[in-house]
mmCIF file with all atom_site columns, C-alpha atoms in Angstrom:
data_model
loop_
_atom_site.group_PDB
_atom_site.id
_atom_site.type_symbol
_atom_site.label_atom_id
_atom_site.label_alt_id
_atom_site.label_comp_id
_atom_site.label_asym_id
_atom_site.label_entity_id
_atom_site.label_seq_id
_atom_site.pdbx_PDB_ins_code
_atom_site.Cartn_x
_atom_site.Cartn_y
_atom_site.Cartn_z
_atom_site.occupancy
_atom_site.B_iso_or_equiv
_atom_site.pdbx_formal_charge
_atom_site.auth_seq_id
_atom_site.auth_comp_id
_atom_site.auth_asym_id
_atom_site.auth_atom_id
_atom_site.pdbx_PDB_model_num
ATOM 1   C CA . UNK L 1 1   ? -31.569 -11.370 17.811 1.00 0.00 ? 1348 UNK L CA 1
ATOM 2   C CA . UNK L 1 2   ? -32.321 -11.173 13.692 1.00 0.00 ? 1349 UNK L CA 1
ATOM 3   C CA . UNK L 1 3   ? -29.797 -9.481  11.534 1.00 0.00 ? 1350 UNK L CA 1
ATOM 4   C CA . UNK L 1 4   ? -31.657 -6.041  11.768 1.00 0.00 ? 1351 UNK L CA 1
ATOM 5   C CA . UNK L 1 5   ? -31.410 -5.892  15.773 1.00 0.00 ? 1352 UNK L CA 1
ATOM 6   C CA . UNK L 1 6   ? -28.020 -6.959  15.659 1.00 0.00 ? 1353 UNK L CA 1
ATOM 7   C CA . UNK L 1 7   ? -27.207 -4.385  13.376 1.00 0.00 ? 1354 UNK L CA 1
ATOM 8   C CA . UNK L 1 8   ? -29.189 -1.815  15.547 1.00 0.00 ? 1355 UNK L CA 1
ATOM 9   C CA . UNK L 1 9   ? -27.618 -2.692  18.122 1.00 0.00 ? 1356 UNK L CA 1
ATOM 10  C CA . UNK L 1 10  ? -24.161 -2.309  17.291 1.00 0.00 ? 1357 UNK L CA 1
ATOM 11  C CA . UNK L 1 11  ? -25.030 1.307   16.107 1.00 0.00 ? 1358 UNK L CA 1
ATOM 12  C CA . UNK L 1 12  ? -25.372 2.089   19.668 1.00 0.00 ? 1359 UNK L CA 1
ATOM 13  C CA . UNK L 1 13  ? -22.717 0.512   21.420 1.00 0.00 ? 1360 UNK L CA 1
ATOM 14  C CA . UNK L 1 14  ? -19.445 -0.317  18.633 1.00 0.00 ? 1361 UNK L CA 1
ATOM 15  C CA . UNK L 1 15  ? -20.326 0.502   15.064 1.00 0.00 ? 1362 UNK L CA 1
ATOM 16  C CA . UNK L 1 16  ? -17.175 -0.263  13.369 1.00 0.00 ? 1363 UNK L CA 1
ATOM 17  C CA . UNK L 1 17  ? -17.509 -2.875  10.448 1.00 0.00 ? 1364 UNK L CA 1
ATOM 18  C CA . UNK L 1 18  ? -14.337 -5.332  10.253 1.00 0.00 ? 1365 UNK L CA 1
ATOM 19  C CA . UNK L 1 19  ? -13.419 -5.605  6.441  1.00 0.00 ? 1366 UNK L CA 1
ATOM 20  C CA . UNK L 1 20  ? -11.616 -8.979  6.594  1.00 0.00 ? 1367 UNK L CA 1
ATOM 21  C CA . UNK L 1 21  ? -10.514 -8.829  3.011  1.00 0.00 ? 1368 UNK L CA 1
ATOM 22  C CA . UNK L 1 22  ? -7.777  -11.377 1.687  1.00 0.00 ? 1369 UNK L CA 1
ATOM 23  C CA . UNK L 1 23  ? -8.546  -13.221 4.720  1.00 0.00 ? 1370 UNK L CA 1
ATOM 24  C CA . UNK L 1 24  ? -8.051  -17.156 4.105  1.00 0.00 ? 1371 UNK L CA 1
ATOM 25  C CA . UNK L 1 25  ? -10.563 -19.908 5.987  1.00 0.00 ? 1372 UNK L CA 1
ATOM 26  C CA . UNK L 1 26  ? -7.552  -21.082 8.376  1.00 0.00 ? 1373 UNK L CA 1
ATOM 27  C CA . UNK L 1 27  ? -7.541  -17.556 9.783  1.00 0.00 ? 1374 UNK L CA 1
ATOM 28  C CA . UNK L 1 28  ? -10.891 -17.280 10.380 1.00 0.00 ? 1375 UNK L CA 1
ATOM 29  C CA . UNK L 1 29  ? -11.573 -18.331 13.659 1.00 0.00 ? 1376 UNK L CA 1
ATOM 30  C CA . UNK L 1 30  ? -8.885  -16.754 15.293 1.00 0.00 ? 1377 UNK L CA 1
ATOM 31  C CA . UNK L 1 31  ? -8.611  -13.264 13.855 1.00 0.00 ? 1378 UNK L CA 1
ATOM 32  C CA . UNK L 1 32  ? -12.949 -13.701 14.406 1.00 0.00 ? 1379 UNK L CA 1
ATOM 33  C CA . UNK L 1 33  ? -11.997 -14.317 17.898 1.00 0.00 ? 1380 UNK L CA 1
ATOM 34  C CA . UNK L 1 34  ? -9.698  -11.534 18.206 1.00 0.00 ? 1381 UNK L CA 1
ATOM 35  C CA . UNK L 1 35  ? -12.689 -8.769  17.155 1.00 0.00 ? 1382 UNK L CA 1
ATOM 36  C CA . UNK L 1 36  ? -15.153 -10.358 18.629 1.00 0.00 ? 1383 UNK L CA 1
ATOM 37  C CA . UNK L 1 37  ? -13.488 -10.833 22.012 1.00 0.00 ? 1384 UNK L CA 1
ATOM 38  C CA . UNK L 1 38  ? -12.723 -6.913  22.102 1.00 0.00 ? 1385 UNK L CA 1
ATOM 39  C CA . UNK L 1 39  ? -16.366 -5.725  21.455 1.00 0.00 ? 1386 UNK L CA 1
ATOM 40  C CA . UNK L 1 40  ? -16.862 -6.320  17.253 1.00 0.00 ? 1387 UNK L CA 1
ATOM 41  C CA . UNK L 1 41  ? -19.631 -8.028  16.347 1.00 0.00 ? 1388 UNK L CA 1
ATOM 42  C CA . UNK L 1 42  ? -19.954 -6.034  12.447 1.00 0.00 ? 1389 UNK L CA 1
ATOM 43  C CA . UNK L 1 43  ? -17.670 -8.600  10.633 1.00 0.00 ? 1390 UNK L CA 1
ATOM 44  C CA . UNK L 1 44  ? -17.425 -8.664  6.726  1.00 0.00 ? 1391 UNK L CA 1
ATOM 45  C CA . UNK L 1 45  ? -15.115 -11.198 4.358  1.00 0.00 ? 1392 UNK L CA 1
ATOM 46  C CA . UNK L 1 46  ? -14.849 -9.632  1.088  1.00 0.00 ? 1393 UNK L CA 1
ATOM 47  C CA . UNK L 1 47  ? -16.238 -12.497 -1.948 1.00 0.00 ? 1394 UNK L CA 1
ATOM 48  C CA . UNK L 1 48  ? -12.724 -11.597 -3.801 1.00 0.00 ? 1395 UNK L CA 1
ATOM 49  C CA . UNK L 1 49  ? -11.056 -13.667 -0.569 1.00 0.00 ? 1396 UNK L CA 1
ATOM 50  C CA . UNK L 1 50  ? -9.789  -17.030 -0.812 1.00 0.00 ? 1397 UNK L CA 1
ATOM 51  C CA . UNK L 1 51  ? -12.856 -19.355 -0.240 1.00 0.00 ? 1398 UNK L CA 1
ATOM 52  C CA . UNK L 1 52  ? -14.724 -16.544 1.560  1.00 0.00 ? 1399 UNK L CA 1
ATOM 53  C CA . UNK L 1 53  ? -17.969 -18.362 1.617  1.00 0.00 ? 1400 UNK L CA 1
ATOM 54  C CA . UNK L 1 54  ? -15.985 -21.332 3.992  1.00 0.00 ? 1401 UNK L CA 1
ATOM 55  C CA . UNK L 1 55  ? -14.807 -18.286 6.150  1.00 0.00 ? 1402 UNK L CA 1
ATOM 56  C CA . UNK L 1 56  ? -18.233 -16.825 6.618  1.00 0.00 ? 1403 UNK L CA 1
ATOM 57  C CA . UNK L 1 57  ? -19.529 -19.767 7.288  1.00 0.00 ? 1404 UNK L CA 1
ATOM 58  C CA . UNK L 1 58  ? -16.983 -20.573 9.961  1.00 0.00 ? 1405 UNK L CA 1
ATOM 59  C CA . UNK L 1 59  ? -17.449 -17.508 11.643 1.00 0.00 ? 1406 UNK L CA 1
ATOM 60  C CA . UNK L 1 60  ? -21.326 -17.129 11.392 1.00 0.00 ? 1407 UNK L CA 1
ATOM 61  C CA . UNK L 1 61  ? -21.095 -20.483 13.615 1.00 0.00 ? 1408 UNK L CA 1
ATOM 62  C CA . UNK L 1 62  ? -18.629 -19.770 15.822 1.00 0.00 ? 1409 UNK L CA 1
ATOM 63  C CA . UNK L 1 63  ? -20.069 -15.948 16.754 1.00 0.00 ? 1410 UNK L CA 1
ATOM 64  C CA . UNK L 1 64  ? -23.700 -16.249 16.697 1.00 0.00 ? 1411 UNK L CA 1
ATOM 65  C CA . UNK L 1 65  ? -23.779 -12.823 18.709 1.00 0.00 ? 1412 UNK L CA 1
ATOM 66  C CA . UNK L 1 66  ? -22.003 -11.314 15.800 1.00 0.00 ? 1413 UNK L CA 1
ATOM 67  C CA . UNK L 1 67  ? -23.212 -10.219 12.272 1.00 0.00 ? 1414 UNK L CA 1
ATOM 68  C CA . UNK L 1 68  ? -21.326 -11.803 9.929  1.00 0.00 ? 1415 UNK L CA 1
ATOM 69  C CA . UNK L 1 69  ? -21.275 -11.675 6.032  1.00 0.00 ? 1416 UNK L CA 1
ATOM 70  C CA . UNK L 1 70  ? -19.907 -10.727 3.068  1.00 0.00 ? 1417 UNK L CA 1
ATOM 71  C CA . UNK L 1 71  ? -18.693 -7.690  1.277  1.00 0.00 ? 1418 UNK L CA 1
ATOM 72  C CA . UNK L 1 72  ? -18.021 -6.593  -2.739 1.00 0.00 ? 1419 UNK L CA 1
ATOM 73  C CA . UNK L 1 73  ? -21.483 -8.926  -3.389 1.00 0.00 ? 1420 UNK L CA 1
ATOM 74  C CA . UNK L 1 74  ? -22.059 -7.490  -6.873 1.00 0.00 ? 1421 UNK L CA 1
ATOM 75  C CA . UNK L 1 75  ? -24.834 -10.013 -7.793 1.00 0.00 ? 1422 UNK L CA 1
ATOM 76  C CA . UNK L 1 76  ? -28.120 -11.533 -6.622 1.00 0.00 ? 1423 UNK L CA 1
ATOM 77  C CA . UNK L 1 77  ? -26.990 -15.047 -6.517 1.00 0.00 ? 1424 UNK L CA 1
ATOM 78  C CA . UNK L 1 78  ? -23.727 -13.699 -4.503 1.00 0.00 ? 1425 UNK L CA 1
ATOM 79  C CA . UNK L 1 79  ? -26.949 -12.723 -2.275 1.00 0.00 ? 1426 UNK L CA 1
ATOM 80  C CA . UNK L 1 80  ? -28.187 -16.156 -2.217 1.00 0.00 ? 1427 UNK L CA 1
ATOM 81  C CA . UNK L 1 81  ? -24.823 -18.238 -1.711 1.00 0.00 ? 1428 UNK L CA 1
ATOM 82  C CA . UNK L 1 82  ? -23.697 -15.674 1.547  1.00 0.00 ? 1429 UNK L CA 1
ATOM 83  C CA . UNK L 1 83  ? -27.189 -16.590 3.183  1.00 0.00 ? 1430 UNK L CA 1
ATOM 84  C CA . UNK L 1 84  ? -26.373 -20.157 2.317  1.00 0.00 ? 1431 UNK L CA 1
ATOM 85  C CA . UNK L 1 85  ? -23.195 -19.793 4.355  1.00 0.00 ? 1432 UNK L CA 1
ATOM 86  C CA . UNK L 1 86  ? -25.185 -18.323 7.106  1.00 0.00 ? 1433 UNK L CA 1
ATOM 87  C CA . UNK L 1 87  ? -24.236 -14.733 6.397  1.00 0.00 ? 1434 UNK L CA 1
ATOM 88  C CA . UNK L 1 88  ? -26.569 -11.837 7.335  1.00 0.00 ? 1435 UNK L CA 1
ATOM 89  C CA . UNK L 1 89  ? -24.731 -8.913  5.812  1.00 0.00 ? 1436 UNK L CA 1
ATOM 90  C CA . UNK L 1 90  ? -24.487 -7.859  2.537  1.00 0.00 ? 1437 UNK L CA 1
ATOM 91  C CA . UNK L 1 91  ? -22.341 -5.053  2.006  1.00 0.00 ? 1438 UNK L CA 1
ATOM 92  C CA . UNK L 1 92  ? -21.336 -3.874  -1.958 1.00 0.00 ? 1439 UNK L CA 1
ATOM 93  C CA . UNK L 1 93  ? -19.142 -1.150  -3.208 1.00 0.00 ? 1440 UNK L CA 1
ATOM 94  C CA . UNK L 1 94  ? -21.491 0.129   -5.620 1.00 0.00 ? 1441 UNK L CA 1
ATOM 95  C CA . UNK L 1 95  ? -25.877 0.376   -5.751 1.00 0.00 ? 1442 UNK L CA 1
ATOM 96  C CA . UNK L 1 96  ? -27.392 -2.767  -7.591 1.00 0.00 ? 1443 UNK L CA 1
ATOM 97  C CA . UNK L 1 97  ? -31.165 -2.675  -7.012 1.00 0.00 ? 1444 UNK L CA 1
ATOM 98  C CA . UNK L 1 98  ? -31.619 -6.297  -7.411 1.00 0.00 ? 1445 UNK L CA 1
ATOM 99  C CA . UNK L 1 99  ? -28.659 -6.997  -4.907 1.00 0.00 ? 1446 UNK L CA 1
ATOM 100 C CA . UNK L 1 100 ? -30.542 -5.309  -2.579 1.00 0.00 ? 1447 UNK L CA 1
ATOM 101 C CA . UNK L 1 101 ? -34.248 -6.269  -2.964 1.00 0.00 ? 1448 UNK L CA 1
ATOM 102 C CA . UNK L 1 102 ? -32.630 -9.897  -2.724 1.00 0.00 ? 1449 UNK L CA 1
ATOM 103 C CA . UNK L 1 103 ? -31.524 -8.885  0.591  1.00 0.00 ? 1450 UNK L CA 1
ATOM 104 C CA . UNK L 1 104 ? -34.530 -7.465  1.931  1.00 0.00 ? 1451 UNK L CA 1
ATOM 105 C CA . UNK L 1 105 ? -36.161 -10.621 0.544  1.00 0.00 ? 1452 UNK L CA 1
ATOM 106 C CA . UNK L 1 106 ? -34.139 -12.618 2.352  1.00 0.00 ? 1453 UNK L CA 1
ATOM 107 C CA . UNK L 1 107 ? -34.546 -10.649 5.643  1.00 0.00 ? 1454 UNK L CA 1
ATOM 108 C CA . UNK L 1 108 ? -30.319 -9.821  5.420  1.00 0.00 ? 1455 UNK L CA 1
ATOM 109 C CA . UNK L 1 109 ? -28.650 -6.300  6.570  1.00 0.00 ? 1456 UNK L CA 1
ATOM 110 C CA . UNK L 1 110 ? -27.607 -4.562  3.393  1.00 0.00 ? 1457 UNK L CA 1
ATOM 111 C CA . UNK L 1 111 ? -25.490 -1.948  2.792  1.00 0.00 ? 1458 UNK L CA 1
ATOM 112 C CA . UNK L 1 112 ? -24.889 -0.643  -0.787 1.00 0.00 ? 1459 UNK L CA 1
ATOM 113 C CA . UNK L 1 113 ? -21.946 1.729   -2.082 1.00 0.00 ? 1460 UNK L CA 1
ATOM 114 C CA . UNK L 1 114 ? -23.504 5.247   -2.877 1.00 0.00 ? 1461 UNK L CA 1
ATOM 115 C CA . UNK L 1 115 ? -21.312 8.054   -3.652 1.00 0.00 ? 1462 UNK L CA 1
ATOM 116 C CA . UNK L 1 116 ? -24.272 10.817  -4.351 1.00 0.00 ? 1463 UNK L CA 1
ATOM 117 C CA . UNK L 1 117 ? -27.687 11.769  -3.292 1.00 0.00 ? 1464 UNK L CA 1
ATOM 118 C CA . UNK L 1 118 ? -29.249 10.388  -6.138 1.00 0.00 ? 1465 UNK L CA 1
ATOM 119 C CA . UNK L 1 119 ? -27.487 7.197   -5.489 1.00 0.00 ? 1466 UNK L CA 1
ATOM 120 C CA . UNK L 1 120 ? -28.071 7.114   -1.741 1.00 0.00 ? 1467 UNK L CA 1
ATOM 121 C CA . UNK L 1 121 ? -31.946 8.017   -2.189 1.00 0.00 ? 1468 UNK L CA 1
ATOM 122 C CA . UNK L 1 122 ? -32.562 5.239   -4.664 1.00 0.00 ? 1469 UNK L CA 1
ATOM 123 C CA . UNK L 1 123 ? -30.937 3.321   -2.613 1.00 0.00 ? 1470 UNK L CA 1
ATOM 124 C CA . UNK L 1 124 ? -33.029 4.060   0.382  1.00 0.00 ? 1471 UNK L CA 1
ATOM 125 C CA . UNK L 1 125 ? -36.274 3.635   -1.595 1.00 0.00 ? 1472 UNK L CA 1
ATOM 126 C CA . UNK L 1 126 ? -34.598 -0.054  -2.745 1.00 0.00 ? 1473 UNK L CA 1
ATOM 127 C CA . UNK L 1 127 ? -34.678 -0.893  0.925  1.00 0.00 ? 1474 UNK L CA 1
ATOM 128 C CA . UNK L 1 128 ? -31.405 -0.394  1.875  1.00 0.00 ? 1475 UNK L CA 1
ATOM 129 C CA . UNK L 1 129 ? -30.626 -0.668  5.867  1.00 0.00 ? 1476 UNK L CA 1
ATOM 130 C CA . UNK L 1 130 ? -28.181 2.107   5.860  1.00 0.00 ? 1477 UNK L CA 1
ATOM 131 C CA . UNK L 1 131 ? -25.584 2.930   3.244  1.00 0.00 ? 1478 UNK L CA 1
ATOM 132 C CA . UNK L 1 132 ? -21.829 2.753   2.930  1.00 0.00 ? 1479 UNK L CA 1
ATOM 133 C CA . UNK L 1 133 ? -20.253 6.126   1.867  1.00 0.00 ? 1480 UNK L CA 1
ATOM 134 C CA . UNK L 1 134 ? -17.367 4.387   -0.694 1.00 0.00 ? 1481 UNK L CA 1
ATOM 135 C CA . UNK L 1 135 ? -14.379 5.631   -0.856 1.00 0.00 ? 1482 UNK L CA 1
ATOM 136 C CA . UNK L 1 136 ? -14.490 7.611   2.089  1.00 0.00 ? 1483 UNK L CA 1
ATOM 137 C CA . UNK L 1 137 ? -11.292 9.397   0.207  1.00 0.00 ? 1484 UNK L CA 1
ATOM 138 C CA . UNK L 1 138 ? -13.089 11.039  -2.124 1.00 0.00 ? 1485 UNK L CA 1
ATOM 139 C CA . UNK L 1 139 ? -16.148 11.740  0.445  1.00 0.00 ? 1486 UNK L CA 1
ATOM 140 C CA . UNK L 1 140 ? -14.944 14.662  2.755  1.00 0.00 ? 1487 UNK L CA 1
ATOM 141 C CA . UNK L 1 141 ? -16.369 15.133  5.985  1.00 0.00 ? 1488 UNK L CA 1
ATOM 142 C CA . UNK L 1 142 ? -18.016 18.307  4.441  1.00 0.00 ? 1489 UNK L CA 1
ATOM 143 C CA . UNK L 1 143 ? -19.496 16.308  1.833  1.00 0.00 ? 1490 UNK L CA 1
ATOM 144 C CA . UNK L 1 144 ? -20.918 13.763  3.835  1.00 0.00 ? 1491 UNK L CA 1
ATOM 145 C CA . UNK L 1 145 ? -22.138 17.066  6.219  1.00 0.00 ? 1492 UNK L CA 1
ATOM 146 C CA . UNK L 1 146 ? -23.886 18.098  3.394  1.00 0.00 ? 1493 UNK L CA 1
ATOM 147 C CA . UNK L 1 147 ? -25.458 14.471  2.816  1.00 0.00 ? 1494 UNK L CA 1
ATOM 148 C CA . UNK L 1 148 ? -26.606 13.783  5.940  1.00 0.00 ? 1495 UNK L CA 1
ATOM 149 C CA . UNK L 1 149 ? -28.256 17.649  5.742  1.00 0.00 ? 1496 UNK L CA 1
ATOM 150 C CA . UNK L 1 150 ? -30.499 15.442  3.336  1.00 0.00 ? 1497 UNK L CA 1
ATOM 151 C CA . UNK L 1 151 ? -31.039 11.857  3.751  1.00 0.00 ? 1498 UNK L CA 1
ATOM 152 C CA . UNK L 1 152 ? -33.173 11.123  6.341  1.00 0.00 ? 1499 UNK L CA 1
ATOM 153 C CA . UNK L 1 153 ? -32.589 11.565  10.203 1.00 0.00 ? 1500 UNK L CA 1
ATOM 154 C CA . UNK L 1 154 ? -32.590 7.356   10.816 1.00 0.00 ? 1501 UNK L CA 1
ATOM 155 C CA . UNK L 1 155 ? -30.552 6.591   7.775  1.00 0.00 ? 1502 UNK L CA 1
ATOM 156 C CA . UNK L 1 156 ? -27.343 4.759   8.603  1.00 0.00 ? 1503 UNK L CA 1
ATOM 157 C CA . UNK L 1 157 ? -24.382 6.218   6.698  1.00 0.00 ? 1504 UNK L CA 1
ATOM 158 C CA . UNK L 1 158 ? -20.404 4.502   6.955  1.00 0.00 ? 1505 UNK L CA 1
ATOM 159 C CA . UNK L 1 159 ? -17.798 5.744   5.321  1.00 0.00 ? 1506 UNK L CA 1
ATOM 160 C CA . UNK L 1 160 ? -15.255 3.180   4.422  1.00 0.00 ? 1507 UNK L CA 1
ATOM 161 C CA . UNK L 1 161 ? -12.147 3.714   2.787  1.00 0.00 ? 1508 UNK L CA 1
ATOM 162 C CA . UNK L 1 162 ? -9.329  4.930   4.457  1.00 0.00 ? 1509 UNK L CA 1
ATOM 163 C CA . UNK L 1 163 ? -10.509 5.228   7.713  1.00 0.00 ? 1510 UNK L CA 1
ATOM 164 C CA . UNK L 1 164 ? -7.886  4.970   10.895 1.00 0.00 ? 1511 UNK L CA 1
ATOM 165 C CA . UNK L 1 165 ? -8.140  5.745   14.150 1.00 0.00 ? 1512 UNK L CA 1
ATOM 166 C CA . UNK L 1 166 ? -6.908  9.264   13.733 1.00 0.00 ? 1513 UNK L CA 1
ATOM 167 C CA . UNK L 1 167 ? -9.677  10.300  11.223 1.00 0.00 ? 1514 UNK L CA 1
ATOM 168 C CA . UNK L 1 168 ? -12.588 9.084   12.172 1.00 0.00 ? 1515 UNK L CA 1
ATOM 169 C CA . UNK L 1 169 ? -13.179 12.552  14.663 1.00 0.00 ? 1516 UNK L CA 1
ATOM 170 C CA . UNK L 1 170 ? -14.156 14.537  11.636 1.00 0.00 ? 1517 UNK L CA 1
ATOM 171 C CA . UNK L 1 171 ? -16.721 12.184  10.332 1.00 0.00 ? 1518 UNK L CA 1
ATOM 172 C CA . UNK L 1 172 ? -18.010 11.486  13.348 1.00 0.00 ? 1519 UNK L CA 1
ATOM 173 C CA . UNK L 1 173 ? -18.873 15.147  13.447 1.00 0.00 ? 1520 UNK L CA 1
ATOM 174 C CA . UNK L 1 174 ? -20.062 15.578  10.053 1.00 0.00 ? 1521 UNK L CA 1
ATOM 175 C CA . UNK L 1 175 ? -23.104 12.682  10.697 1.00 0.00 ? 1522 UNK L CA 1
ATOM 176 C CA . UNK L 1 176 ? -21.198 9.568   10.350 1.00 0.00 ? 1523 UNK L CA 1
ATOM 177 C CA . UNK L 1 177 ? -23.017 6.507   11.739 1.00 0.00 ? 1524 UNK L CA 1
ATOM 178 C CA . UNK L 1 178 ? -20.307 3.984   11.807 1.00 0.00 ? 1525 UNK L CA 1
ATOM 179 C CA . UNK L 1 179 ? -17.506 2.670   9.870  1.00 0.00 ? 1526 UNK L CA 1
ATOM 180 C CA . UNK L 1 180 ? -15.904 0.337   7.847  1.00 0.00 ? 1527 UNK L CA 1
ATOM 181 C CA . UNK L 1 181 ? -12.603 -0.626  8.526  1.00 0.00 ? 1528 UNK L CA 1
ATOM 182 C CA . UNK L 1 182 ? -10.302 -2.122  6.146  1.00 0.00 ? 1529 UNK L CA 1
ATOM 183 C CA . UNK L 1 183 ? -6.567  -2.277  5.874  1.00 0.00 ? 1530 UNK L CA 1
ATOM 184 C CA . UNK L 1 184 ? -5.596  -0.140  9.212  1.00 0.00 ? 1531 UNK L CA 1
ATOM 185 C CA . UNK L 1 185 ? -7.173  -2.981  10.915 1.00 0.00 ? 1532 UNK L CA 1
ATOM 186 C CA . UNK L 1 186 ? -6.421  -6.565  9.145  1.00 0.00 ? 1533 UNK L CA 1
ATOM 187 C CA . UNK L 1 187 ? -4.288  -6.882  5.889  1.00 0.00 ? 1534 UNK L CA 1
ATOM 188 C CA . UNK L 1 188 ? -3.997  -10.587 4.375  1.00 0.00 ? 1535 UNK L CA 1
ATOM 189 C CA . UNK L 1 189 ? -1.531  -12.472 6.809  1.00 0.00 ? 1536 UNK L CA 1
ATOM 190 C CA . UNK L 1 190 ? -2.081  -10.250 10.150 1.00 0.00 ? 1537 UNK L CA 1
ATOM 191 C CA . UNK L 1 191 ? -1.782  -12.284 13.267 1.00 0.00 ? 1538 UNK L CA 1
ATOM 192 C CA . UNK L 1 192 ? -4.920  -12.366 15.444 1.00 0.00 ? 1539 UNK L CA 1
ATOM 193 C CA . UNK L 1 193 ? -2.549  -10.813 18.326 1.00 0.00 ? 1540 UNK L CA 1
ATOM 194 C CA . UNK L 1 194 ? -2.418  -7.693  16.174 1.00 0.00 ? 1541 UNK L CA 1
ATOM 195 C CA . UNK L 1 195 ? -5.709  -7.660  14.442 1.00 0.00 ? 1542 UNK L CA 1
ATOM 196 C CA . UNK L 1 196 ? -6.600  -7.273  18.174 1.00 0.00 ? 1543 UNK L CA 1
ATOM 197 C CA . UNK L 1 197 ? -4.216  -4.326  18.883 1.00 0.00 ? 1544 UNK L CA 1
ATOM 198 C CA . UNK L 1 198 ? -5.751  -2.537  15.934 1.00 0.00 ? 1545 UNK L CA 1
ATOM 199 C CA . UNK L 1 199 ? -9.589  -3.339  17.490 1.00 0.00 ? 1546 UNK L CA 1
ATOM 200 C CA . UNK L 1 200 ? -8.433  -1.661  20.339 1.00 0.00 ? 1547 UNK L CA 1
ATOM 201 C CA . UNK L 1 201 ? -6.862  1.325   18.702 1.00 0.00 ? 1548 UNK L CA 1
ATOM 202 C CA . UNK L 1 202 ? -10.290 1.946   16.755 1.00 0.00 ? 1549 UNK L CA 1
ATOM 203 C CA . UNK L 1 203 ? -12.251 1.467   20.407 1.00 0.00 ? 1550 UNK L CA 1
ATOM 204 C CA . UNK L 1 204 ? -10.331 3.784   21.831 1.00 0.00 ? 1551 UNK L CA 1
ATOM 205 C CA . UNK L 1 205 ? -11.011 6.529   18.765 1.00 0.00 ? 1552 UNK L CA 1
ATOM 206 C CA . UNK L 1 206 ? -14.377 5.856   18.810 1.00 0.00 ? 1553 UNK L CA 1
ATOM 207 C CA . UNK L 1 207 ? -14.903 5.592   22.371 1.00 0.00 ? 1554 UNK L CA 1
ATOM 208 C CA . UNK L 1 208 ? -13.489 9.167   22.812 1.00 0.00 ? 1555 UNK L CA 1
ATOM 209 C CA . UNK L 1 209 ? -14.929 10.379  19.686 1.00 0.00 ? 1556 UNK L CA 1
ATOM 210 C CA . UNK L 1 210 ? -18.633 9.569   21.165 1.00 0.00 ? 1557 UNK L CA 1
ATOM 211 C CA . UNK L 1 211 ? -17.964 11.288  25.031 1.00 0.00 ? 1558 UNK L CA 1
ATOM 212 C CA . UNK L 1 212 ? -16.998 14.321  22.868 1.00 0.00 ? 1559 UNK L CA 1
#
C-alpha cells in the first residue's frame, strides 16, 4: 500500500496517531513494536526528539505495514529530510502552505495544525489529507461540531492535545475522525511494556466509542 491507502485504511479500522515525542533511536524498535503489535500502524516522532530522523528511519524499516513519520515539521526541507528517512507522514502544529505542497509533491500523508475555518479551508485547498485540530484543549467538542457542520463530508479531522481514553467519547460524537495521542500514551523514558498497556487502553475507548 502507498502512504494515502495506509492512511485510509487506518481511518476505518484504528485511527489513533502515536505521538512518540522525546522518544530516543534506542527505543525505537521496541516501543514501535509495542503499537504496532496491538493494532497501530499511525506512528509519528516529533523533529524536536533526539535524532528523530534515525528513529523514523528505524521504524519505517522495521514496520513497513505501518505509516511512519514525523511530526512539528515546520519547514519544506524538514519535508524533504523525513522522506529521506523513509517517512510518509508529515504532521505540523500549525498551516505552512509550502510544508504542505512539498508533501503532496512528494506523494506523503500530511496533516497540518488548523485551529479555524479559515485555516482548515486553506488548508484543504493546499492539499492537505485531513487536518489535525491543535490543541484539542482549546477545541471543544462543540467547536469541532460546528467545524465539521462545514468542512467537507470526506475531510479527515484529529484532534490532538490532551486526548485520553476517557475523552475521546465526546469528540467522537462531535465528527472526530481520529486522534492523536501524545503524553497519555508514551512520555520520554516509557517502557515498551507500558506504552503497550496504554495502546490497549485507547483500543478499548475507541473500540466502544465506534459500536456506540
Amino acid at each position: 500500500m502507498n502512504s494515502h491507502q495506509k492512511f485510509t485504511a487506518a481511518l476505518q479500522t484504528l485511527p489513533l496517531v502515536a505521538i512518540l515525542r522525546g522518544l530516543q533511536p534506542a527505543e525505537a524498535l521496541p516501543v514501535g513494536q509495542a503499537l504496532v503489535s496491538t493494532g497501530w500502524t499511525l506512528i509519528e516522532v516529533p523533529l524536536n526528539s533526539p535524532q528523530p530522523l534515525d528513529s523514523i528511519a528505524a521504524l519505517a524499516s522495521a514496520f513497513p505495514q505501518a505509516l511512519v513519520g514525523a511530526g512539528t515539521v515546520l519547514t519544506v526541507e524538514d519535508v524533504r529530510n523525513v522522506q529521506a528517512a523513509g517517512g510518509q507522514l508529515i504532521v505540523s502544529p500549525n498551516f505552512n502552505p509550502a510544508v504542505v505542497h512539498e508533501a503532496v509533491r512528494l506523494g506523503l500523508v500530511c496533516l497540518p495544525g488548523v485551529m479555524t475555518a479559515s485555516e482548515a479551508f486553506a488548508a484543504l485547498d493546499a492539499g492537505a489529507t485531513g487536518l489535525k485540530i491543535f490543541p484539542a484543549e482549546m477545541i471543544t467538542p462543540a467547536v469541532l461540531k460546528a467545524l465539521r457542520a462545514v468542512l467537507p463530508v470526506d475531510a479527515a479531522v484529529l484532534p490532538v492535545g490532551g486526548i485520553t481514553p476517557e475523552n475521546m467519547h465526546p469528540y467522537f460524537a462531535a465528527g472526530a475522525s481520529g486522534f492523536g495521542i501524545g503524553s497519555a500514551l508514551y512520555h520520554p523514558g516509557t517502557p515498551a511494556s507500558v506504552v503497550a498497556e496504554n495502546a490497549m487502553k485507547f483500543i478499548a475507548s475507541c473500540a466502544g466509542t465506534i459500536r456506540a
